[in-house]
Short mmCIF file of C-alpha atoms in Angstrom, two decimals:
data_model
loop_
_atom_site.label_atom_id
_atom_site.label_comp_id
_atom_site.label_asym_id
_atom_site.label_seq_id
_atom_site.Cartn_x
_atom_site.Cartn_y
_atom_site.Cartn_z
CA UNK A 1499 136.75 -166.56 150.46
CA UNK A 1500 133.27 -165.26 151.17
CA UNK A 1501 130.67 -166.61 153.57
CA UNK A 1502 127.67 -168.32 151.96
CA UNK A 1503 125.15 -165.99 153.61
CA UNK A 1504 126.87 -162.91 152.15
CA UNK A 1505 127.02 -164.44 148.68
CA UNK A 1506 123.33 -165.19 148.69
CA UNK A 1507 122.48 -161.63 149.69
CA UNK A 1508 123.42 -160.65 146.13
CA UNK A 1509 120.93 -163.07 144.56
CA UNK A 1510 117.33 -162.27 143.62
CA UNK A 1511 115.76 -165.14 145.58
CA UNK A 1512 112.30 -166.67 145.46
CA UNK A 1513 112.95 -168.99 148.41
CA UNK A 1514 115.93 -170.08 150.45
CA UNK A 1515 116.61 -172.91 152.87
CA UNK A 1516 118.50 -172.03 156.03
CA UNK A 1517 122.08 -171.34 154.96
CA UNK A 1518 125.07 -173.06 156.55
CA UNK A 1519 127.77 -170.74 157.88
CA UNK A 1520 130.47 -171.90 155.46
CA UNK A 1521 133.00 -170.32 153.13
CA UNK A 1522 132.35 -170.33 149.40
CA UNK A 1523 135.32 -171.20 147.22
CA UNK A 1524 133.80 -170.68 143.77
CA UNK A 1525 130.70 -171.14 141.62
CA UNK A 1526 129.90 -173.08 138.45
CA UNK A 1527 127.04 -174.16 136.20
CA UNK A 1528 128.89 -177.36 135.22
CA UNK A 1529 128.43 -180.18 137.75
CA UNK A 1530 131.66 -181.78 136.50
CA UNK A 1531 133.63 -178.78 137.78
CA UNK A 1532 132.21 -178.83 141.31
CA UNK A 1533 134.70 -179.16 144.14
CA UNK A 1534 134.21 -178.99 147.92
CA UNK A 1535 133.08 -175.50 148.89
CA UNK A 1536 131.59 -174.59 145.53
CA UNK A 1537 128.08 -173.37 144.71
CA UNK A 1538 126.33 -175.20 141.87
CA UNK A 1539 123.86 -173.19 139.78
CA UNK A 1540 121.46 -175.37 137.80
CA UNK A 1541 120.84 -173.86 134.36
CA UNK A 1542 118.44 -175.16 131.73
CA UNK A 1543 120.35 -175.11 128.44
CA UNK A 1544 119.30 -176.00 124.91
CA UNK A 1545 120.69 -179.53 125.09
CA UNK A 1546 121.10 -180.23 128.83
CA UNK A 1547 119.20 -179.32 131.97
CA UNK A 1548 121.49 -178.68 134.92
CA UNK A 1549 118.67 -179.50 137.31
CA UNK A 1550 119.24 -183.18 136.48
CA UNK A 1551 122.82 -182.91 137.80
CA UNK A 1552 122.05 -181.56 141.28
CA UNK A 1553 122.67 -184.93 142.97
CA UNK A 1554 126.06 -185.21 141.27
CA UNK A 1555 126.99 -181.69 142.33
CA UNK A 1556 126.14 -182.40 145.98
CA UNK A 1557 128.14 -185.62 145.87
CA UNK A 1558 131.13 -183.64 144.54
CA UNK A 1559 131.05 -181.27 147.52
CA UNK A 1560 128.71 -178.41 146.62
CA UNK A 1561 127.83 -176.32 149.69
CA UNK A 1562 124.65 -174.88 148.13
CA UNK A 1563 122.40 -175.31 145.11
CA UNK A 1564 120.80 -172.47 143.17
CA UNK A 1565 117.98 -173.58 140.89
CA UNK A 1566 114.80 -172.45 139.20
CA UNK A 1567 113.05 -175.63 140.32
CA UNK A 1568 113.78 -177.12 143.74
CA UNK A 1569 114.68 -180.82 143.79
CA UNK A 1570 112.14 -183.29 145.15
CA UNK A 1571 113.00 -183.74 148.80
CA UNK A 1572 116.08 -182.72 150.80
CA UNK A 1573 119.42 -182.99 149.02
CA UNK A 1574 121.72 -182.45 152.01
CA UNK A 1575 122.70 -178.83 151.31
CA UNK A 1576 120.74 -175.56 151.21
CA UNK A 1577 118.73 -174.88 148.07
CA UNK A 1578 117.98 -171.35 146.89
CA UNK A 1579 115.29 -171.05 144.23
CA UNK A 1580 115.37 -168.17 141.76
CA UNK A 1581 113.41 -166.96 138.76
CA UNK A 1582 116.46 -166.87 136.47
CA UNK A 1583 119.44 -169.13 137.15
CA UNK A 1584 121.68 -167.37 134.64
CA UNK A 1585 121.11 -164.03 136.35
CA UNK A 1586 121.78 -165.59 139.74
CA UNK A 1587 125.00 -167.10 138.40
CA UNK A 1588 126.23 -163.69 137.22
CA UNK A 1589 125.29 -162.14 140.57
CA UNK A 1590 127.21 -164.81 142.48
CA UNK A 1591 130.23 -164.54 140.17
CA UNK A 1592 130.51 -160.84 140.89
CA UNK A 1593 130.67 -161.50 144.64
CA UNK A 1594 133.02 -164.49 144.69
CA UNK A 1595 135.45 -162.75 142.31
CA UNK A 1596 135.22 -159.48 144.27
CA UNK A 1597 134.21 -157.14 141.44
CA UNK A 1598 136.69 -158.26 138.77
CA UNK A 1599 136.13 -155.28 136.47
CA UNK A 1600 136.88 -152.64 139.11
CA UNK A 1601 139.13 -149.92 137.70
CA UNK A 1602 138.73 -150.93 134.06
CA UNK A 1603 137.28 -148.60 131.41
CA UNK A 1604 135.09 -151.02 129.46
CA UNK A 1605 133.51 -150.21 126.09
CA UNK A 1606 130.90 -152.57 124.68
CA UNK A 1607 129.76 -152.83 121.06
CA UNK A 1608 126.49 -154.52 120.14
CA UNK A 1609 124.54 -154.90 116.91
CA UNK A 1610 123.97 -157.52 114.23
CA UNK A 1611 126.84 -156.42 112.00
CA UNK A 1612 129.94 -154.36 112.70
CA UNK A 1613 130.67 -155.48 116.27
CA UNK A 1614 134.08 -156.95 115.52
CA UNK A 1615 135.15 -154.10 113.27
CA UNK A 1616 134.07 -151.38 115.71
CA UNK A 1617 135.61 -153.09 118.73
CA UNK A 1618 138.84 -153.57 116.76
CA UNK A 1619 138.90 -149.92 115.66
CA UNK A 1620 138.35 -148.79 119.26
CA UNK A 1621 141.08 -151.15 120.48
CA UNK A 1622 143.61 -149.64 118.08
CA UNK A 1623 142.57 -146.02 118.62
CA UNK A 1624 142.71 -146.23 122.41
CA UNK A 1625 146.09 -147.99 122.18
CA UNK A 1626 147.43 -145.27 119.88
CA UNK A 1627 146.19 -142.73 122.44
CA UNK A 1628 148.46 -144.33 125.06
CA UNK A 1629 146.09 -146.64 126.90
CA UNK A 1630 146.86 -150.26 127.78
CA UNK A 1631 144.06 -152.06 125.96
CA UNK A 1632 142.48 -155.50 126.05
CA UNK A 1633 140.08 -156.94 123.47
CA UNK A 1634 137.28 -159.47 123.91
CA UNK A 1635 135.42 -160.71 120.86
CA UNK A 1636 134.83 -163.08 117.99
CA UNK A 1637 138.41 -163.02 116.70
CA UNK A 1638 139.86 -163.94 120.11
CA UNK A 1639 140.65 -162.38 123.45
CA UNK A 1640 143.91 -160.45 123.53
CA UNK A 1641 145.95 -158.29 125.87
CA UNK A 1642 149.60 -157.63 126.70
CA UNK A 1643 150.76 -159.47 123.60
CA UNK A 1644 148.73 -162.61 124.36
CA UNK A 1645 145.97 -163.96 122.11
CA UNK A 1646 143.54 -166.46 123.60
CA UNK A 1647 141.24 -168.44 121.31
CA UNK A 1648 137.54 -168.33 122.15
CA UNK A 1649 134.37 -170.22 121.26
CA UNK A 1650 132.12 -167.30 122.16
CA UNK A 1651 131.80 -163.71 120.99
CA UNK A 1652 131.19 -162.81 124.63
CA UNK A 1653 132.39 -165.31 127.29
CA UNK A 1654 130.16 -166.68 130.02
CA UNK A 1655 130.08 -164.74 133.29
CA UNK A 1656 132.75 -166.75 135.15
CA UNK A 1657 135.16 -166.85 132.20
CA UNK A 1658 134.60 -163.13 131.65
CA UNK A 1659 135.44 -162.44 135.29
CA UNK A 1660 138.68 -164.41 134.92
CA UNK A 1661 139.57 -162.40 131.81
CA UNK A 1662 139.03 -159.10 133.62
CA UNK A 1663 141.15 -160.28 136.56
CA UNK A 1664 143.94 -161.42 134.25
CA UNK A 1665 143.84 -158.14 132.34
CA UNK A 1666 144.09 -156.16 135.57
CA UNK A 1667 147.07 -158.31 136.52
CA UNK A 1668 148.77 -157.15 133.31
CA UNK A 1669 147.98 -153.47 134.07
CA UNK A 1670 145.32 -153.22 131.36
CA UNK A 1671 143.21 -150.09 131.91
CA UNK A 1672 140.82 -150.21 128.92
CA UNK A 1673 138.79 -153.08 127.48
CA UNK A 1674 137.01 -153.03 124.11
CA UNK A 1675 134.55 -155.88 123.78
CA UNK A 1676 131.83 -157.25 121.56
CA UNK A 1677 128.56 -157.86 123.38
CA UNK A 1678 126.35 -160.43 121.67
CA UNK A 1679 122.59 -160.71 121.97
CA UNK A 1680 123.03 -164.18 123.48
CA UNK A 1681 125.31 -162.71 126.16
CA UNK A 1682 122.79 -160.00 126.98
CA UNK A 1683 119.84 -162.38 127.04
CA UNK A 1684 121.76 -164.82 129.26
CA UNK A 1685 123.05 -162.10 131.62
CA UNK A 1686 126.71 -162.91 130.90
CA UNK A 1687 127.63 -159.22 131.22
CA UNK A 1688 125.36 -158.47 134.18
CA UNK A 1689 127.14 -156.11 136.54
CA UNK A 1690 129.89 -155.15 134.08
CA UNK A 1691 130.48 -151.40 134.61
CA UNK A 1692 130.47 -150.27 130.99
CA UNK A 1693 132.06 -146.87 130.51
CA UNK A 1694 130.68 -146.65 126.98
CA UNK A 1695 128.50 -148.57 124.52
CA UNK A 1696 128.01 -148.52 120.75
CA UNK A 1697 124.95 -149.72 118.85
CA UNK A 1698 125.64 -150.49 115.18
CA UNK A 1699 122.42 -151.88 113.70
CA UNK A 1700 119.82 -154.60 114.05
CA UNK A 1701 118.96 -156.82 111.10
CA UNK A 1702 117.87 -160.42 110.71
CA UNK A 1703 120.04 -162.96 112.54
CA UNK A 1704 119.79 -165.45 115.41
CA UNK A 1705 116.03 -165.89 115.04
CA UNK A 1706 116.55 -169.58 115.71
CA UNK A 1707 117.31 -168.40 119.27
CA UNK A 1708 115.30 -165.19 119.74
CA UNK A 1709 112.34 -166.28 117.54
CA UNK A 1710 111.24 -162.70 116.76
CA UNK A 1711 112.96 -159.43 115.88
CA UNK A 1712 111.19 -157.86 118.85
CA UNK A 1713 112.82 -160.33 121.26
CA UNK A 1714 116.14 -159.82 119.49
CA UNK A 1715 115.81 -156.06 119.96
CA UNK A 1716 114.89 -156.43 123.64
CA UNK A 1717 118.06 -158.43 124.20
CA UNK A 1718 120.21 -155.76 122.54
CA UNK A 1719 118.70 -152.89 124.50
CA UNK A 1720 119.78 -154.48 127.79
CA UNK A 1721 123.27 -153.10 127.18
CA UNK A 1722 121.89 -149.56 127.23
CA UNK A 1723 119.53 -150.35 130.11
CA UNK A 1724 122.52 -151.17 132.33
CA UNK A 1725 124.62 -148.06 131.62
CA UNK A 1726 125.32 -145.66 134.46
CA UNK A 1727 124.32 -141.99 133.98
CA UNK A 1728 127.96 -140.90 133.50
CA UNK A 1729 128.55 -143.43 130.68
CA UNK A 1730 128.45 -142.53 126.99
CA UNK A 1731 126.34 -144.25 124.33
CA UNK A 1732 126.93 -143.82 120.59
CA UNK A 1733 124.13 -145.05 118.32
CA UNK A 1734 123.91 -145.43 114.53
CA UNK A 1735 121.31 -142.83 113.58
CA UNK A 1736 120.50 -144.67 110.36
CA UNK A 1737 119.18 -147.80 112.07
CA UNK A 1738 115.42 -148.02 112.48
CA UNK A 1739 116.05 -149.54 115.92
CA UNK A 1740 118.02 -146.57 117.27
CA UNK A 1741 114.99 -144.67 118.67
CA UNK A 1742 114.09 -147.81 120.66
CA UNK A 1743 117.64 -148.16 122.02
CA UNK A 1744 117.76 -144.45 122.84
CA UNK A 1745 114.49 -144.59 124.80
CA UNK A 1746 115.90 -147.31 127.02
CA UNK A 1747 119.38 -145.84 127.39
CA UNK A 1748 120.35 -144.80 130.95
CA UNK A 1749 123.46 -142.85 129.88
CA UNK A 1750 123.07 -139.08 130.01
CA UNK A 1751 125.56 -138.72 127.16
CA UNK A 1752 123.73 -140.38 124.27
CA UNK A 1753 124.91 -139.41 120.79
CA UNK A 1754 123.44 -140.47 117.44
CA UNK A 1755 125.80 -140.60 114.45
CA UNK A 1756 124.87 -141.12 110.81
CA UNK A 1757 123.68 -139.71 107.52
CA UNK A 1758 120.20 -139.00 108.86
CA UNK A 1759 119.49 -135.26 108.83
CA UNK A 1760 118.45 -135.41 112.49
CA UNK A 1761 121.62 -137.18 113.68
CA UNK A 1762 123.47 -135.44 116.52
CA UNK A 1763 126.65 -135.88 114.49
CA UNK A 1764 126.14 -136.15 110.73
CA UNK A 1765 128.32 -138.08 108.30
CA UNK A 1766 128.71 -135.96 105.15
CA UNK A 1767 130.88 -135.62 102.04
CA UNK A 1768 131.65 -139.34 101.80
CA UNK A 1769 134.13 -140.29 99.07
CA UNK A 1770 134.78 -144.00 98.53
CA UNK A 1771 137.67 -145.53 96.63
CA UNK A 1772 139.79 -148.67 96.49
CA UNK A 1773 142.19 -146.93 98.88
CA UNK A 1774 139.57 -146.40 101.56
CA UNK A 1775 137.27 -143.49 102.28
CA UNK A 1776 137.17 -139.87 103.32
CA UNK A 1777 134.27 -138.21 105.08
CA UNK A 1778 133.42 -135.39 107.44
CA UNK A 1779 131.67 -135.36 110.80
CA UNK A 1780 129.41 -132.36 111.40
CA UNK A 1781 128.17 -131.65 114.93
CA UNK A 1782 124.53 -130.57 115.19
CA UNK A 1783 124.25 -130.37 118.99
CA UNK A 1784 126.06 -127.49 120.65
CA UNK A 1785 126.23 -129.27 124.03
CA UNK A 1786 128.63 -131.90 122.65
CA UNK A 1787 131.66 -129.90 123.73
CA UNK A 1788 134.28 -132.58 123.01
CA UNK A 1789 133.18 -132.84 119.37
CA UNK A 1790 134.28 -130.07 116.98
CA UNK A 1791 131.78 -128.39 114.62
CA UNK A 1792 133.36 -130.20 111.67
CA UNK A 1793 136.04 -132.88 111.50
CA UNK A 1794 137.60 -134.20 108.28
CA UNK A 1795 138.42 -137.93 108.52
CA UNK A 1796 140.00 -140.67 106.41
CA UNK A 1797 140.14 -144.43 106.78
CA UNK A 1798 141.76 -147.27 104.87
CA UNK A 1799 138.65 -149.41 105.41
CA UNK A 1800 136.41 -149.85 102.39
CA UNK A 1801 132.72 -149.30 101.90
CA UNK A 1802 129.83 -147.23 103.19
CA UNK A 1803 129.27 -149.53 106.16
CA UNK A 1804 132.88 -149.08 107.27
CA UNK A 1805 132.48 -145.31 107.06
CA UNK A 1806 129.71 -145.68 109.63
CA UNK A 1807 131.83 -148.01 111.75
CA UNK A 1808 134.74 -145.56 111.66
CA UNK A 1809 132.47 -142.60 112.43
CA UNK A 1810 130.82 -144.06 115.54
CA UNK A 1811 134.25 -145.07 116.88
CA UNK A 1812 135.66 -141.61 116.20
CA UNK A 1813 132.76 -140.01 118.08
CA UNK A 1814 133.23 -142.39 121.03
CA UNK A 1815 136.91 -141.45 121.24
CA UNK A 1816 136.11 -137.73 121.00
CA UNK A 1817 133.46 -138.06 123.71
CA UNK A 1818 136.05 -139.76 125.91
CA UNK A 1819 138.46 -136.86 125.64
CA UNK A 1820 140.87 -137.86 122.88
CA UNK A 1821 141.85 -134.75 120.92
CA UNK A 1822 140.52 -133.93 117.46
CA UNK A 1823 143.99 -134.17 115.91
CA UNK A 1824 144.69 -137.55 117.52
CA UNK A 1825 141.34 -138.99 116.45
CA UNK A 1826 141.96 -137.97 112.83
CA UNK A 1827 145.51 -139.33 112.84
CA UNK A 1828 144.66 -142.57 114.63
CA UNK A 1829 141.60 -143.27 112.48
CA UNK A 1830 143.76 -143.04 109.37
CA UNK A 1831 146.13 -145.64 110.85
CA UNK A 1832 143.74 -148.38 111.96
CA UNK A 1833 143.24 -151.59 110.02
CA UNK A 1834 140.27 -153.93 109.90
CA UNK A 1835 140.07 -157.28 111.70
CA UNK A 1836 141.01 -160.57 110.07
CA UNK A 1837 138.30 -162.05 107.89
CA UNK A 1838 136.53 -158.75 107.33
CA UNK A 1839 136.84 -157.66 103.69
CA UNK A 1840 140.25 -159.36 103.70
CA UNK A 1841 141.68 -159.11 100.20
CA UNK A 1842 143.97 -161.62 98.45
CA UNK A 1843 145.47 -160.93 95.02
CA UNK A 1844 145.44 -163.88 92.63
CA UNK A 1845 148.18 -164.50 90.05
CA UNK A 1846 145.88 -163.79 87.09
CA UNK A 1847 144.91 -160.37 88.44
CA UNK A 1848 141.64 -161.45 90.04
CA UNK A 1849 140.92 -160.58 93.66
CA UNK A 1850 139.55 -162.92 96.34
CA UNK A 1851 137.88 -161.31 99.34
CA UNK A 1852 137.23 -163.19 102.59
CA UNK A 1853 134.42 -161.73 104.69
CA UNK A 1854 132.39 -162.86 107.69
CA UNK A 1855 129.12 -161.81 106.03
CA UNK A 1856 126.71 -164.47 107.26
CA UNK A 1857 123.50 -162.44 107.51
CA UNK A 1858 121.33 -161.04 104.70
CA UNK A 1859 122.29 -157.46 105.55
CA UNK A 1860 126.01 -158.19 105.78
CA UNK A 1861 126.03 -160.09 102.48
CA UNK A 1862 124.12 -157.26 100.83
CA UNK A 1863 126.61 -154.69 102.15
CA UNK A 1864 129.67 -156.68 101.09
CA UNK A 1865 128.40 -157.32 97.56
CA UNK A 1866 127.28 -153.70 97.13
CA UNK A 1867 130.72 -152.46 98.16
CA UNK A 1868 132.52 -154.77 95.76
CA UNK A 1869 130.16 -153.93 92.91
CA UNK A 1870 130.45 -150.19 93.52
CA UNK A 1871 134.22 -150.11 93.91
CA UNK A 1872 134.78 -152.02 90.69
CA UNK A 1873 131.97 -150.42 88.68
CA UNK A 1874 134.23 -147.83 87.08
CA UNK A 1875 136.82 -150.37 85.96
CA UNK A 1876 137.31 -150.52 82.20
CA UNK A 1877 137.87 -154.28 82.61
CA UNK A 1878 134.20 -154.78 83.62
CA UNK A 1879 134.96 -157.43 86.25
CA UNK A 1880 132.49 -160.16 87.16
CA UNK A 1881 131.48 -160.59 90.79
CA UNK A 1882 131.51 -164.18 92.07
CA UNK A 1883 130.19 -165.11 95.52
CA UNK A 1884 130.86 -168.34 97.41
CA UNK A 1885 128.62 -168.84 100.43
CA UNK A 1886 126.30 -171.09 102.40
CA UNK A 1887 124.23 -170.86 105.58
CA UNK A 1888 124.80 -172.42 108.99
CA UNK A 1889 122.97 -175.56 110.00
CA UNK A 1890 120.69 -175.67 113.06
CA UNK A 1891 120.23 -171.92 112.74
CA UNK A 1892 117.60 -169.51 111.38
CA UNK A 1893 116.21 -171.18 108.25
CA UNK A 1894 114.23 -168.14 107.18
CA UNK A 1895 117.31 -166.17 106.17
CA UNK A 1896 118.49 -168.79 103.67
CA UNK A 1897 116.29 -167.90 100.66
CA UNK A 1898 116.76 -164.21 101.51
CA UNK A 1899 120.53 -164.57 101.22
CA UNK A 1900 120.01 -166.39 97.93
CA UNK A 1901 117.88 -163.50 96.68
CA UNK A 1902 120.54 -160.97 97.68
CA UNK A 1903 123.29 -162.96 95.96
CA UNK A 1904 121.19 -163.12 92.78
CA UNK A 1905 120.65 -159.37 92.93
CA UNK A 1906 124.33 -158.40 93.09
CA UNK A 1907 126.52 -161.27 91.83
CA UNK A 1908 127.24 -162.48 88.32
CA UNK A 1909 128.14 -166.01 89.42
CA UNK A 1910 126.99 -167.83 92.57
CA UNK A 1911 128.72 -170.81 94.15
CA UNK A 1912 126.59 -172.38 96.87
CA UNK A 1913 128.41 -174.50 99.43
CA UNK A 1914 128.50 -175.63 103.06
CA UNK A 1915 129.03 -173.28 106.02
CA UNK A 1916 129.01 -175.14 109.34
CA UNK A 1917 126.13 -177.50 108.45
CA UNK A 1918 126.23 -179.01 111.95
CA UNK A 1919 123.57 -181.72 112.30
CA UNK A 1920 121.60 -180.76 109.18
CA UNK A 1921 121.96 -182.37 105.78
CA UNK A 1922 124.02 -179.85 103.75
CA UNK A 1923 121.93 -180.62 100.67
CA UNK A 1924 118.78 -179.45 102.48
CA UNK A 1925 120.41 -176.15 103.44
CA UNK A 1926 121.56 -175.56 99.87
CA UNK A 1927 118.06 -176.25 98.54
CA UNK A 1928 116.67 -173.62 100.93
CA UNK A 1929 119.16 -171.02 99.64
CA UNK A 1930 118.52 -171.98 96.03
CA UNK A 1931 114.84 -171.26 96.55
CA UNK A 1932 115.63 -167.55 96.72
CA UNK A 1933 117.70 -167.42 93.53
CA UNK A 1934 115.64 -166.41 90.51
CA UNK A 1935 116.27 -164.91 87.11
CA UNK A 1936 119.15 -165.35 84.69
CA UNK A 1937 121.73 -165.80 87.42
CA UNK A 1938 120.06 -169.08 88.36
CA UNK A 1939 121.74 -170.57 85.29
CA UNK A 1940 125.07 -169.23 86.57
CA UNK A 1941 124.62 -170.80 90.01
CA UNK A 1942 126.72 -173.83 90.87
CA UNK A 1943 126.10 -176.05 93.90
CA UNK A 1944 129.22 -177.70 95.33
CA UNK A 1945 128.66 -179.11 98.80
CA UNK A 1946 132.34 -179.37 99.78
CA UNK A 1947 133.53 -175.87 100.70
CA UNK A 1948 137.14 -176.47 99.68
CA UNK A 1949 136.05 -177.66 96.24
CA UNK A 1950 133.66 -174.73 95.85
CA UNK A 1951 136.37 -172.17 96.64
CA UNK A 1952 138.76 -173.82 94.21
CA UNK A 1953 136.15 -173.95 91.46
CA UNK A 1954 135.23 -170.29 91.90
CA UNK A 1955 138.86 -169.16 91.84
CA UNK A 1956 139.56 -171.29 88.78
CA UNK A 1957 136.59 -169.74 86.99
CA UNK A 1958 137.50 -166.15 87.87
CA UNK A 1959 138.92 -164.18 84.98
CA UNK A 1960 141.51 -161.41 85.18
CA UNK A 1961 140.18 -158.50 87.29
CA UNK A 1962 137.19 -160.55 88.52
CA UNK A 1963 136.29 -160.43 92.22
CA UNK A 1964 135.49 -163.55 94.24
CA UNK A 1965 133.77 -162.94 97.57
CA UNK A 1966 134.11 -165.94 99.90
CA UNK A 1967 131.49 -165.12 102.52
CA UNK A 1968 130.23 -166.46 105.81
CA UNK A 1969 133.18 -167.72 107.82
CA UNK A 1970 135.67 -164.85 107.81
CA UNK A 1971 138.32 -165.42 110.49
CA UNK A 1972 137.00 -168.87 111.50
CA UNK A 1973 139.52 -171.69 111.32
CA UNK A 1974 137.07 -174.57 111.49
CA UNK A 1975 134.09 -176.17 109.77
CA UNK A 1976 131.43 -177.79 111.97
CA UNK A 1977 130.12 -180.97 110.35
CA UNK A 1978 127.90 -183.10 112.56
CA UNK A 1979 129.44 -182.91 116.03
CA UNK A 1980 132.97 -182.50 114.69
CA UNK A 1981 134.87 -179.21 114.50
CA UNK A 1982 137.27 -179.80 111.63
CA UNK A 1983 140.19 -177.49 110.76
CA UNK A 1984 139.29 -175.21 107.86
CA UNK A 1985 140.12 -171.64 106.85
CA UNK A 1986 138.80 -169.78 103.81
CA UNK A 1987 141.91 -167.60 103.70
CA UNK A 1988 144.22 -170.59 104.01
CA UNK A 1989 142.46 -172.33 101.12
CA UNK A 1990 142.89 -169.28 98.91
CA UNK A 1991 146.56 -168.99 99.82
CA UNK A 1992 147.12 -172.70 99.23
CA UNK A 1993 145.74 -172.42 95.73
CA UNK A 1994 148.28 -169.72 95.07
CA UNK A 1995 147.98 -165.97 95.44
CA UNK A 1996 150.13 -163.03 94.53
CA UNK A 1997 149.90 -162.00 98.16
CA UNK A 1998 147.48 -160.69 100.74
CA UNK A 1999 146.91 -156.97 100.47
CA UNK A 2000 145.20 -156.70 103.84
CA UNK A 2001 141.70 -155.83 104.95
CA UNK A 2002 139.70 -153.57 102.73
#
């Protein structure tokens, strides 16, 4: 245990009462978890203000209160006021858990789209290179053969500390993790000693939280702000936000990768097929000694966007000392994560694809890939898309996703996707507002997601492609306050498939 005075030395304080000379057992932002010897940090959330629970926390045995607003009058224990309670919480967590990430090589991936795929590719490539690897992200937290379900892309600071400690206990030496904009904005990863970081892209998402793209971008750049000089940052050269991220990056080894002619490492000679893709990486900077002048690569992942995902991961591995030959071999062996371009063959020869595409950019990419890969087929397949938009989230993207579906799909099936507290019919009307032209007559609205999937699959002809977008790996549907069991892939399998052929 650590003395209270030492713990509070780590906190950016505005004001502090005189501190008692007591031991601190732990820290929490949930007053219901408080036990004798704990510090309670009052956080203002979207639905509950922790400042209203200070009295309860003291009654439960809290030895100190950290808050942005001091309570009216004495509360019986020292109160430390701070500008940002979430930051203070992360600072305290690091002290009471005694630097939980010490000794771990941690690689973070941030961006609107591609986080899960890139983190999964890195996880597999480092493991194939002989490292003991842990994974933290949307599809679960896993290490040493264990898979732990998660409600967050990036856990809160205390839960993250526990994960690091548990991984160290299982002799994990490398962690590949997704780093969400919420986590960065809320300081969940404050103090995490990232060895490397990848930036994929920044497109419209989470504006219900960030409000503006500028605020969204500021949150993302925090990952690069916190890198040490000896870290490595790999940035997608084709994103318009990369110059901004690069300006704020503290890592001395910052490498841009992409098709842009000014990229430090260029992606050239891309050849896409239903079997995957081949491409070459061409080094343009002579000081990048770990990266060869030209490297021929292949991947089983499909689509232009997955070429970029594979390329940035390959460059990260090269920068971290994995040999050229191993990078090429390992990249050819990796598979995509569940619910990302996950293909299921239907008995009549049609193909159903489950993908997490829940943003305008991701839906555009997924539909473009499917259209392009099947364009040369003599069967002239139709593209069907089944999708909706989440409730209580950015409403502005709904008509935009409708517009994108109308641009690329032959048949559209609008349905629910975690409507939460909103009326599903209202959400569907918002999406429908973006669908214009002839495809409007080929748009069907079916509120129940199970029924919509079944209708789309029943309508699909031989060789047609049905993209079921938005939920990917998720095994639930949030309706009202209930989280009900539901899986897009399971629904497709239940209807009857000729088998899953894996991720594209």
